[in-house]
C-alpha cells in the first residue's frame, strides 16, 4: 500500500495539507518500505478558501491509503475520505517519516487496528472493482 507525507524537508511530517508544496510517497508492506516519489505542487497554495488548489493533490493521492499531515482543513479531509484516503494528523512537526514507517511495518506484521484493516480492505476492493470494470469493457 502507498503512504504519503506532507513535508518541507523530506524528513519530518511538517506541512499543512493545503499549503504543502511537496508530498513524499512510500510503498509499504509487512516486509518493509521504500520511497516511491515526491509529488510537487506549485501555485498560490496559501490562499484559504481556494478549493481549486486541492484538486491536483486529491488526484495525485488517489492510490494512497493514508496521508500524514500536520494540519488539514475539514473540506480537504472530507474529500480525501470520500476517495478512501485516510488523513492522519502527526503528533508534532518533529515527528519523522522514517519513525512512522517503521511503526507501520511493525503494525502490519502483527494485528493492525480496525481502522487500518478497513483502509486496507477499501483499497483492495476498489482495485478489484476497477479490474472487473476494465474486463467488462
Coordinates of C-alpha atoms in Angstrom, one line a residue:
X1 CA 0.0 0.0 0.0
X2 CA 1.1 3.6 -0.5
X3 CA 1.5 6.1 2.3
X4 CA 2.0 9.8 1.8
X5 CA 3.6 12.5 4.0
X6 CA 3.3 16.3 3.8
X7 CA 6.8 17.6 4.3
X8 CA 9.0 20.6 3.7
X9 CA 12.3 18.8 4.4
X10 CA 11.7 15.2 3.4
X11 CA 12.5 14.0 7.0
X12 CA 9.6 15.3 9.1
X13 CA 5.9 15.5 8.8
X14 CA 5.8 19.2 9.0
X15 CA 3.5 20.7 6.4
X16 CA -0.2 21.7 6.2
X17 CA -2.0 19.6 3.6
X18 CA -3.4 22.6 1.7
X19 CA -0.2 24.7 1.6
X20 CA 2.4 21.9 1.2
X21 CA 4.5 22.1 -2.0
X22 CA 5.8 18.5 -1.6
X23 CA 4.3 15.2 -0.6
X24 CA 6.6 12.2 -0.3
X25 CA 5.0 8.8 -1.2
X26 CA 6.3 5.4 0.1
X27 CA 5.2 1.9 -0.7
X28 CA 4.9 -0.2 2.5
X29 CA 4.2 -3.8 3.4
X30 CA 4.8 -6.1 6.4
X31 CA 8.2 -6.7 4.9
X32 CA 9.4 -3.1 4.9
X33 CA 9.1 0.1 2.9
X34 CA 10.7 2.1 0.0
X35 CA 10.5 5.6 -1.3
X36 CA 8.3 5.9 -4.5
X37 CA 8.3 9.6 -5.4
X38 CA 8.0 13.2 -4.4
X39 CA 4.8 14.9 -5.6
X40 CA 5.4 18.6 -6.3
X41 CA 2.8 21.3 -6.3
X42 CA 3.1 24.9 -7.4
X43 CA 0.9 28.0 -7.5
X44 CA -0.8 30.0 -4.7
X45 CA -1.1 27.3 -2.1
X46 CA -1.6 29.6 0.9
X47 CA -4.9 31.1 -0.1
X48 CA -7.6 30.0 2.4
X49 CA -10.9 29.0 0.8
X50 CA -9.3 28.3 -2.6
X51 CA -10.6 24.8 -3.1
X52 CA -9.1 24.6 -6.6
X53 CA -5.6 24.2 -5.1
X54 CA -6.8 20.8 -3.6
X55 CA -7.8 19.1 -6.8
X56 CA -4.3 18.2 -8.0
X57 CA -3.4 16.9 -4.6
X58 CA -6.5 14.8 -4.3
X59 CA -6.0 13.4 -7.7
X60 CA -2.3 12.6 -7.1
X61 CA -3.1 10.8 -3.8
X62 CA -5.9 8.7 -5.2
X63 CA -3.9 5.5 -5.0
X64 CA -2.6 6.1 -1.4
X65 CA -4.2 4.5 1.7
X66 CA -3.1 7.1 4.2
X67 CA -1.7 10.7 4.1
X68 CA 0.1 12.1 7.2
X69 CA -0.2 15.8 7.7
X70 CA 0.5 18.4 10.5
X71 CA -2.9 20.0 9.8
X72 CA -5.8 19.7 7.3
X73 CA -8.9 21.7 6.7
X74 CA -12.3 20.0 7.1
X75 CA -13.2 20.2 3.4
X76 CA -9.9 18.6 2.3
X77 CA -10.2 15.9 4.9
X78 CA -13.7 15.1 3.8
X79 CA -12.7 15.0 0.1
X80 CA -9.8 12.6 0.9
X81 CA -12.0 10.3 2.9
X82 CA -14.5 10.2 0.0
X83 CA -11.6 8.9 -2.1
X84 CA -10.8 6.3 0.5
X85 CA -7.6 8.0 1.6
X86 CA -7.3 8.3 5.4
X87 CA -5.8 11.6 6.6
X88 CA -3.9 11.3 9.9
X89 CA -2.5 14.2 11.9
X90 CA 1.1 13.9 13.0
X91 CA 1.8 14.2 16.7
X92 CA 4.1 17.1 16.1
X93 CA 6.1 18.8 13.3
X94 CA 9.1 16.9 14.8
X95 CA 7.7 13.5 14.0
X96 CA 9.9 11.8 11.5
X97 CA 8.6 10.0 8.4
X98 CA 11.0 7.0 8.9
X99 CA 9.8 6.6 12.5
X100 CA 6.1 6.4 11.3
X101 CA 7.0 4.0 8.5
X102 CA 8.9 1.7 10.9
X103 CA 5.9 1.6 13.3
X104 CA 3.5 0.9 10.4
X105 CA 5.7 -2.1 9.2
X106 CA 5.6 -3.5 12.7
X107 CA 1.8 -3.0 13.0
X108 CA 1.3 -4.7 9.6
X109 CA 3.3 -7.7 10.8
X110 CA 1.1 -8.1 13.8
X111 CA -2.6 -7.3 14.2
X112 CA -3.4 -4.0 12.6
X113 CA -6.1 -1.9 14.3
X114 CA -9.6 -2.0 12.9
X115 CA -9.3 1.4 11.1
X116 CA -6.2 0.2 9.3
X117 CA -7.7 -3.1 8.3
X118 CA -10.7 -1.2 6.9
X119 CA -8.5 1.2 5.0
X120 CA -6.5 -1.7 3.5
X121 CA -9.8 -3.6 2.5
X122 CA -11.2 -0.5 0.8
X123 CA -8.1 -0.1 -1.3
X124 CA -8.0 -3.8 -2.2
X125 CA -11.7 -3.9 -3.1
X126 CA -11.6 -0.7 -5.1
X127 CA -8.7 -2.1 -7.2
X128 CA -10.5 -5.4 -7.8
X129 CA -13.6 -3.4 -8.7
X130 CA -11.6 -1.4 -11.3
X131 CA -10.1 -4.6 -12.8
X132 CA -13.6 -6.1 -13.1
X133 CA -14.9 -2.9 -14.8
X134 CA -11.9 -3.0 -17.2
X135 CA -12.6 -6.6 -18.0
X136 CA -16.2 -5.8 -19.0
X137 CA -15.2 -3.1 -21.5

